Amino acid sequence: SQQGEEDPQALSIQEGENATMNCSYKTSINNLQWYRQNSGRGLVHLILIRSNEREKHSGRLRVTLDTSKKSSSLLITASRAADTASYFCATDEGTSGSRLTFGEGTQLTVNP
Amino acid sequence: GAVVSQHPSWVICKSGTSVKIECRSLDFQATTMFWYRQFPKQSLMLMATSNEGSKATYEQGVEKDKFLINHASLTLSTLTVTSAHPEDSSFYICSAREEELFFGEGSRLTVL
């Protein structure tokens, strides 16, 4: 198992439905971040949640963090076809504050 | 927001040649930049941390003589894939930190 495992690996839903992706990690972290990547493109930062936070919202995104279970979830509400992308969690463990360890990612497909 | 630019976006080269990829922070200075490698349908793997004015720090298993990193200024880091082989074909992504970590759009290298 690797730091930042995600499930499911692939998720296919209909437009308007909610999408939930989960991420688990193994070590202590400073923060956990979620990124989005469209096929063949760079990463777009979605949201950062610090280790002392439990929940955070940004628009249609809701992120939770459970440090006791070393897990996080990303919920996208009222999904749109344009949300189709790969979603990665990344954990920041160290003192550098920028050395991220990425999960394997969840490929989300939102069908119109 | 802050922008990180990579060039080229796509490059095709012959086996045995060297390829240079540039990563620029466009509107901020970055003493540290990060280089990642991503194989198809896989996650990002950190290759090295590029430090302005000093040697890069390579992750375990990454050949420093194969992947030369030069961080000559506060806005530019370069990754040179030397004597490229088909197995070096991959998507290379850089990142740089202002308050948060910003990623370039990536450079797809195909070695024939």
PDB file of N, CA and C in Angstrom, chain B residues 17-72:
ATOM      1  N   THR B  17      19.236  11.021 -27.982  1.00  0.00           N
ATOM      2  CA  THR B  17      19.365  12.477 -27.921  1.00  0.00           C
ATOM      3  C   THR B  17      18.977  12.978 -26.528  1.00  0.00           C
ATOM      4  N   SER B  18      19.287  14.236 -26.264  1.00  0.00           N
ATOM      5  CA  SER B  18      18.948  14.847 -24.984  1.00  0.00           C
ATOM      6  C   SER B  18      17.843  15.878 -25.191  1.00  0.00           C
ATOM      7  N   VAL B  19      16.989  15.996 -24.217  1.00  0.00           N
ATOM      8  CA  VAL B  19      15.847  16.901 -24.301  1.00  0.00           C
ATOM      9  C   VAL B  19      15.814  17.774 -23.056  1.00  0.00           C
ATOM     10  N   LYS B  20      15.628  19.074 -23.260  1.00  0.00           N
ATOM     11  CA  LYS B  20      15.549  20.000 -22.134  1.00  0.00           C
ATOM     12  C   LYS B  20      14.121  20.503 -21.984  1.00  0.00           C
ATOM     13  N   ILE B  21      13.626  20.475 -20.767  1.00  0.00           N
ATOM     14  CA  ILE B  21      12.287  20.989 -20.450  1.00  0.00           C
ATOM     15  C   ILE B  21      12.457  22.133 -19.470  1.00  0.00           C
ATOM     16  N   GLU B  22      11.770  23.232 -19.750  1.00  0.00           N
ATOM     17  CA  GLU B  22      11.878  24.408 -18.894  1.00  0.00           C
ATOM     18  C   GLU B  22      10.633  24.572 -18.028  1.00  0.00           C
ATOM     19  N   CYS B  23      10.849  25.051 -16.832  1.00  0.00           N
ATOM     20  CA  CYS B  23       9.759  25.355 -15.918  1.00  0.00           C
ATOM     21  C   CYS B  23       9.983  26.763 -15.397  1.00  0.00           C
ATOM     22  N   ARG B  24       9.015  27.628 -15.632  1.00  0.00           N
ATOM     23  CA  ARG B  24       9.157  29.020 -15.212  1.00  0.00           C
ATOM     24  C   ARG B  24       8.012  29.440 -14.298  1.00  0.00           C
ATOM     25  N   SER B  25       8.357  30.144 -13.235  1.00  0.00           N
ATOM     26  CA  SER B  25       7.331  30.804 -12.435  1.00  0.00           C
ATOM     27  C   SER B  25       7.177  32.202 -13.022  1.00  0.00           C
ATOM     28  N   LEU B  26       5.981  32.508 -13.501  1.00  0.00           N
ATOM     29  CA  LEU B  26       5.806  33.710 -14.323  1.00  0.00           C
ATOM     30  C   LEU B  26       5.661  34.999 -13.534  1.00  0.00           C
ATOM     31  N   ASP B  27       5.077  34.960 -12.391  1.00  0.00           N
ATOM     32  CA  ASP B  27       4.870  36.214 -11.665  1.00  0.00           C
ATOM     33  C   ASP B  27       5.251  36.110 -10.200  1.00  0.00           C
ATOM     34  N   PHE B  28       6.111  35.165  -9.899  1.00  0.00           N
ATOM     35  CA  PHE B  28       6.629  35.087  -8.537  1.00  0.00           C
ATOM     36  C   PHE B  28       7.986  34.391  -8.580  1.00  0.00           C
ATOM     37  N   GLN B  29       8.736  34.556  -7.524  1.00  0.00           N
ATOM     38  CA  GLN B  29      10.046  33.927  -7.435  1.00  0.00           C
ATOM     39  C   GLN B  29       9.934  32.636  -6.634  1.00  0.00           C
ATOM     40  N   ALA B  30      10.627  31.633  -7.095  1.00  0.00           N
ATOM     41  CA  ALA B  30      10.554  30.322  -6.451  1.00  0.00           C
ATOM     42  C   ALA B  30      11.966  29.802  -6.201  1.00  0.00           C
ATOM     43  N   THR B  31      12.361  29.752  -4.939  1.00  0.00           N
ATOM     44  CA  THR B  31      13.672  29.196  -4.628  1.00  0.00           C
ATOM     45  C   THR B  31      13.672  27.679  -4.763  1.00  0.00           C
ATOM     46  N   THR B  32      12.493  27.108  -4.720  1.00  0.00           N
ATOM     47  CA  THR B  32      12.370  25.662  -4.825  1.00  0.00           C
ATOM     48  C   THR B  32      11.310  25.300  -5.858  1.00  0.00           C
ATOM     49  N   MET B  33      11.655  24.403  -6.725  1.00  0.00           N
ATOM     50  CA  MET B  33      10.694  23.862  -7.678  1.00  0.00           C
ATOM     51  C   MET B  33      10.781  22.346  -7.620  1.00  0.00           C
ATOM     52  N   PHE B  34       9.732  21.710  -8.062  1.00  0.00           N
ATOM     53  CA  PHE B  34       9.656  20.256  -7.970  1.00  0.00           C
ATOM     54  C   PHE B  34       9.365  19.663  -9.348  1.00  0.00           C
ATOM     55  N   TRP B  35      10.023  18.547  -9.614  1.00  0.00           N
ATOM     56  CA  TRP B  35       9.793  17.855 -10.881  1.00  0.00           C
ATOM     57  C   TRP B  35       9.148  16.504 -10.605  1.00  0.00           C
ATOM     58  N   TYR B  36       8.044  16.265 -11.325  1.00  0.00           N
ATOM     59  CA  TYR B  36       7.314  15.015 -11.195  1.00  0.00           C
ATOM     60  C   TYR B  36       7.279  14.314 -12.544  1.00  0.00           C
ATOM     61  N   ARG B  37       7.057  13.028 -12.451  1.00  0.00           N
ATOM     62  CA  ARG B  37       6.904  12.211 -13.655  1.00  0.00           C
ATOM     63  C   ARG B  37       5.598  11.450 -13.517  1.00  0.00           C
ATOM     64  N   GLN B  38       4.865  11.344 -14.604  1.00  0.00           N
ATOM     65  CA  GLN B  38       3.579  10.662 -14.566  1.00  0.00           C
ATOM     66  C   GLN B  38       3.450   9.763 -15.777  1.00  0.00           C
ATOM     67  N   PHE B  39       3.290   8.470 -15.516  1.00  0.00           N
ATOM     68  CA  PHE B  39       3.020   7.518 -16.593  1.00  0.00           C
ATOM     69  C   PHE B  39       1.515   7.478 -16.835  1.00  0.00           C
ATOM     70  N   PRO B  40       1.105   7.007 -18.019  1.00  0.00           N
ATOM     71  CA  PRO B  40      -0.327   7.005 -18.352  1.00  0.00           C
ATOM     72  C   PRO B  40      -1.177   6.325 -17.291  1.00  0.00           C
ATOM     73  N   LYS B  41      -2.238   6.986 -16.922  1.00  0.00           N
ATOM     74  CA  LYS B  41      -3.219   6.485 -15.965  1.00  0.00           C
ATOM     75  C   LYS B  41      -2.597   6.184 -14.601  1.00  0.00           C
ATOM     76  N   GLN B  42      -1.501   6.830 -14.307  1.00  0.00           N
ATOM     77  CA  GLN B  42      -0.893   6.651 -12.999  1.00  0.00           C
ATOM     78  C   GLN B  42      -0.753   7.997 -12.297  1.00  0.00           C
ATOM     79  N   SER B  43      -0.303   7.917 -11.077  1.00  0.00           N
ATOM     80  CA  SER B  43      -0.185   9.130 -10.283  1.00  0.00           C
ATOM     81  C   SER B  43       1.149   9.820 -10.556  1.00  0.00           C
ATOM     82  N   LEU B  44       1.333  10.943  -9.914  1.00  0.00           N
ATOM     83  CA  LEU B  44       2.581  11.684 -10.054  1.00  0.00           C
ATOM     84  C   LEU B  44       3.609  11.138  -9.083  1.00  0.00           C
ATOM     85  N   MET B  45       4.812  10.977  -9.572  1.00  0.00           N
ATOM     86  CA  MET B  45       5.908  10.530  -8.730  1.00  0.00           C
ATOM     87  C   MET B  45       6.954  11.631  -8.686  1.00  0.00           C
ATOM     88  N   LEU B  46       7.296  12.067  -7.479  1.00  0.00           N
ATOM     89  CA  LEU B  46       8.299  13.112  -7.338  1.00  0.00           C
ATOM     90  C   LEU B  46       9.656  12.569  -7.765  1.00  0.00           C
ATOM     91  N   MET B  47      10.297  13.292  -8.661  1.00  0.00           N
ATOM     92  CA  MET B  47      11.624  12.900  -9.124  1.00  0.00           C
ATOM     93  C   MET B  47      12.713  13.624  -8.330  1.00  0.00           C
ATOM     94  N   ALA B  48      12.543  14.920  -8.200  1.00  0.00           N
ATOM     95  CA  ALA B  48      13.608  15.703  -7.576  1.00  0.00           C
ATOM     96  C   ALA B  48      13.088  17.060  -7.144  1.00  0.00           C
ATOM     97  N   THR B  49      13.795  17.628  -6.201  1.00  0.00           N
ATOM     98  CA  THR B  49      13.538  18.987  -5.742  1.00  0.00           C
ATOM     99  C   THR B  49      14.657  19.870  -6.266  1.00  0.00           C
ATOM    100  N   SER B  50      14.274  20.893  -6.982  1.00  0.00           N
ATOM    101  CA  SER B  50      15.233  21.795  -7.601  1.00  0.00           C
ATOM    102  C   SER B  50      15.438  23.008  -6.706  1.00  0.00           C
ATOM    103  N   ASN B  51      16.678  23.273  -6.347  1.00  0.00           N
ATOM    104  CA  ASN B  51      16.994  24.355  -5.422  1.00  0.00           C
ATOM    105  C   ASN B  51      17.813  25.428  -6.133  1.00  0.00           C
ATOM    106  N   GLU B  52      17.317  26.653  -6.083  1.00  0.00           N
ATOM    107  CA  GLU B  52      18.009  27.753  -6.754  1.00  0.00           C
ATOM    108  C   GLU B  52      19.399  27.956  -6.169  1.00  0.00           C
ATOM    109  N   GLY B  53      20.388  27.920  -7.012  1.00  0.00           N
ATOM    110  CA  GLY B  53      21.752  28.192  -6.596  1.00  0.00           C
ATOM    111  C   GLY B  53      22.483  27.021  -5.960  1.00  0.00           C
ATOM    112  N   SER B  54      21.834  25.883  -5.892  1.00  0.00           N
ATOM    113  CA  SER B  54      22.514  24.712  -5.324  1.00  0.00           C
ATOM    114  C   SER B  54      22.064  23.455  -6.046  1.00  0.00           C
ATOM    115  N   LYS B  55      22.615  22.335  -5.626  1.00  0.00           N
ATOM    116  CA  LYS B  55      22.302  21.079  -6.306  1.00  0.00           C
ATOM    117  C   LYS B  55      20.885  20.620  -6.012  1.00  0.00           C
ATOM    118  N   ALA B  56      20.333  19.938  -6.988  1.00  0.00           N
ATOM    119  CA  ALA B  56      19.001  19.379  -6.791  1.00  0.00           C
ATOM    120  C   ALA B  56      19.059  18.182  -5.849  1.00  0.00           C
ATOM    121  N   THR B  57      17.955  17.925  -5.214  1.00  0.00           N
ATOM    122  CA  THR B  57      17.822  16.763  -4.338  1.00  0.00           C
ATOM    123  C   THR B  57      16.974  15.732  -5.064  1.00  0.00           C
ATOM    124  N   TYR B  58      17.543  14.581  -5.324  1.00  0.00           N
ATOM    125  CA  TYR B  58      16.863  13.550  -6.100  1.00  0.00           C
ATOM    126  C   TYR B  58      16.209  12.524  -5.180  1.00  0.00           C
ATOM    127  N   GLU B  59      15.075  12.039  -5.618  1.00  0.00           N
ATOM    128  CA  GLU B  59      14.397  10.961  -4.895  1.00  0.00           C
ATOM    129  C   GLU B  59      15.119   9.642  -5.151  1.00  0.00           C
ATOM    130  N   GLN B  60      14.901   8.729  -4.249  1.00  0.00           N
ATOM    131  CA  GLN B  60      15.548   7.423  -4.373  1.00  0.00           C
ATOM    132  C   GLN B  60      15.140   6.767  -5.679  1.00  0.00           C
ATOM    133  N   GLY B  61      16.136   6.238  -6.370  1.00  0.00           N
ATOM    134  CA  GLY B  61      15.860   5.535  -7.614  1.00  0.00           C
ATOM    135  C   GLY B  61      15.898   6.407  -8.845  1.00  0.00           C
ATOM    136  N   VAL B  62      16.033   7.704  -8.685  1.00  0.00           N
ATOM    137  CA  VAL B  62      16.101   8.612  -9.833  1.00  0.00           C
ATOM    138  C   VAL B  62      17.571   8.887 -10.133  1.00  0.00           C
ATOM    139  N   GLU B  63      17.965   8.623 -11.366  1.00  0.00           N
ATOM    140  CA  GLU B  63      19.374   8.791 -11.747  1.00  0.00           C
ATOM    141  C   GLU B  63      19.685  10.266 -11.987  1.00  0.00           C
ATOM    142  N   LYS B  64      20.557  10.815 -11.177  1.00  0.00           N
ATOM    143  CA  LYS B  64      20.881  12.234 -11.315  1.00  0.00           C
ATOM    144  C   LYS B  64      21.665  12.535 -12.585  1.00  0.00           C
ATOM    145  N   ASP B  65      22.395  11.552 -13.081  1.00  0.00           N
ATOM    146  CA  ASP B  65      23.133  11.774 -14.328  1.00  0.00           C
ATOM    147  C   ASP B  65      22.231  11.649 -15.543  1.00  0.00           C
ATOM    148  N   LYS B  66      21.115  11.025 -15.353  1.00  0.00           N
ATOM    149  CA  LYS B  66      20.151  10.845 -16.427  1.00  0.00           C
ATOM    150  C   LYS B  66      19.227  12.053 -16.530  1.00  0.00           C
ATOM    151  N   PHE B  67      18.830  12.538 -15.384  1.00  0.00           N
ATOM    152  CA  PHE B  67      17.891  13.657 -15.321  1.00  0.00           C
ATOM    153  C   PHE B  67      18.611  14.835 -14.665  1.00  0.00           C
ATOM    154  N   LEU B  68      19.185  15.680 -15.505  1.00  0.00           N
ATOM    155  CA  LEU B  68      19.955  16.817 -15.018  1.00  0.00           C
ATOM    156  C   LEU B  68      19.037  17.988 -14.712  1.00  0.00           C
ATOM    157  N   ILE B  69      19.175  18.531 -13.535  1.00  0.00           N
ATOM    158  CA  ILE B  69      18.329  19.656 -13.134  1.00  0.00           C
ATOM    159  C   ILE B  69      19.206  20.852 -12.831  1.00  0.00           C
ATOM    160  N   ASN B  70      18.824  21.975 -13.392  1.00  0.00           N
ATOM    161  CA  ASN B  70      19.532  23.231 -13.196  1.00  0.00           C
ATOM    162  C   ASN B  70      18.531  24.305 -12.791  1.00  0.00           C
ATOM    163  N   HIS B  71      18.766  24.915 -11.652  1.00  0.00           N
ATOM    164  CA  HIS B  71      17.860  25.965 -11.176  1.00  0.00           C
ATOM    165  C   HIS B  71      18.695  27.239 -11.067  1.00  0.00           C
ATOM    166  N   ALA B  72      18.912  27.860 -12.228  1.00  0.00           N
ATOM    167  CA  ALA B  72      19.888  28.944 -12.323  1.00  0.00           C
ATOM    168  C   ALA B  72      19.354  30.288 -11.861  1.00  0.00           C
TER     169      ALA B  72
END
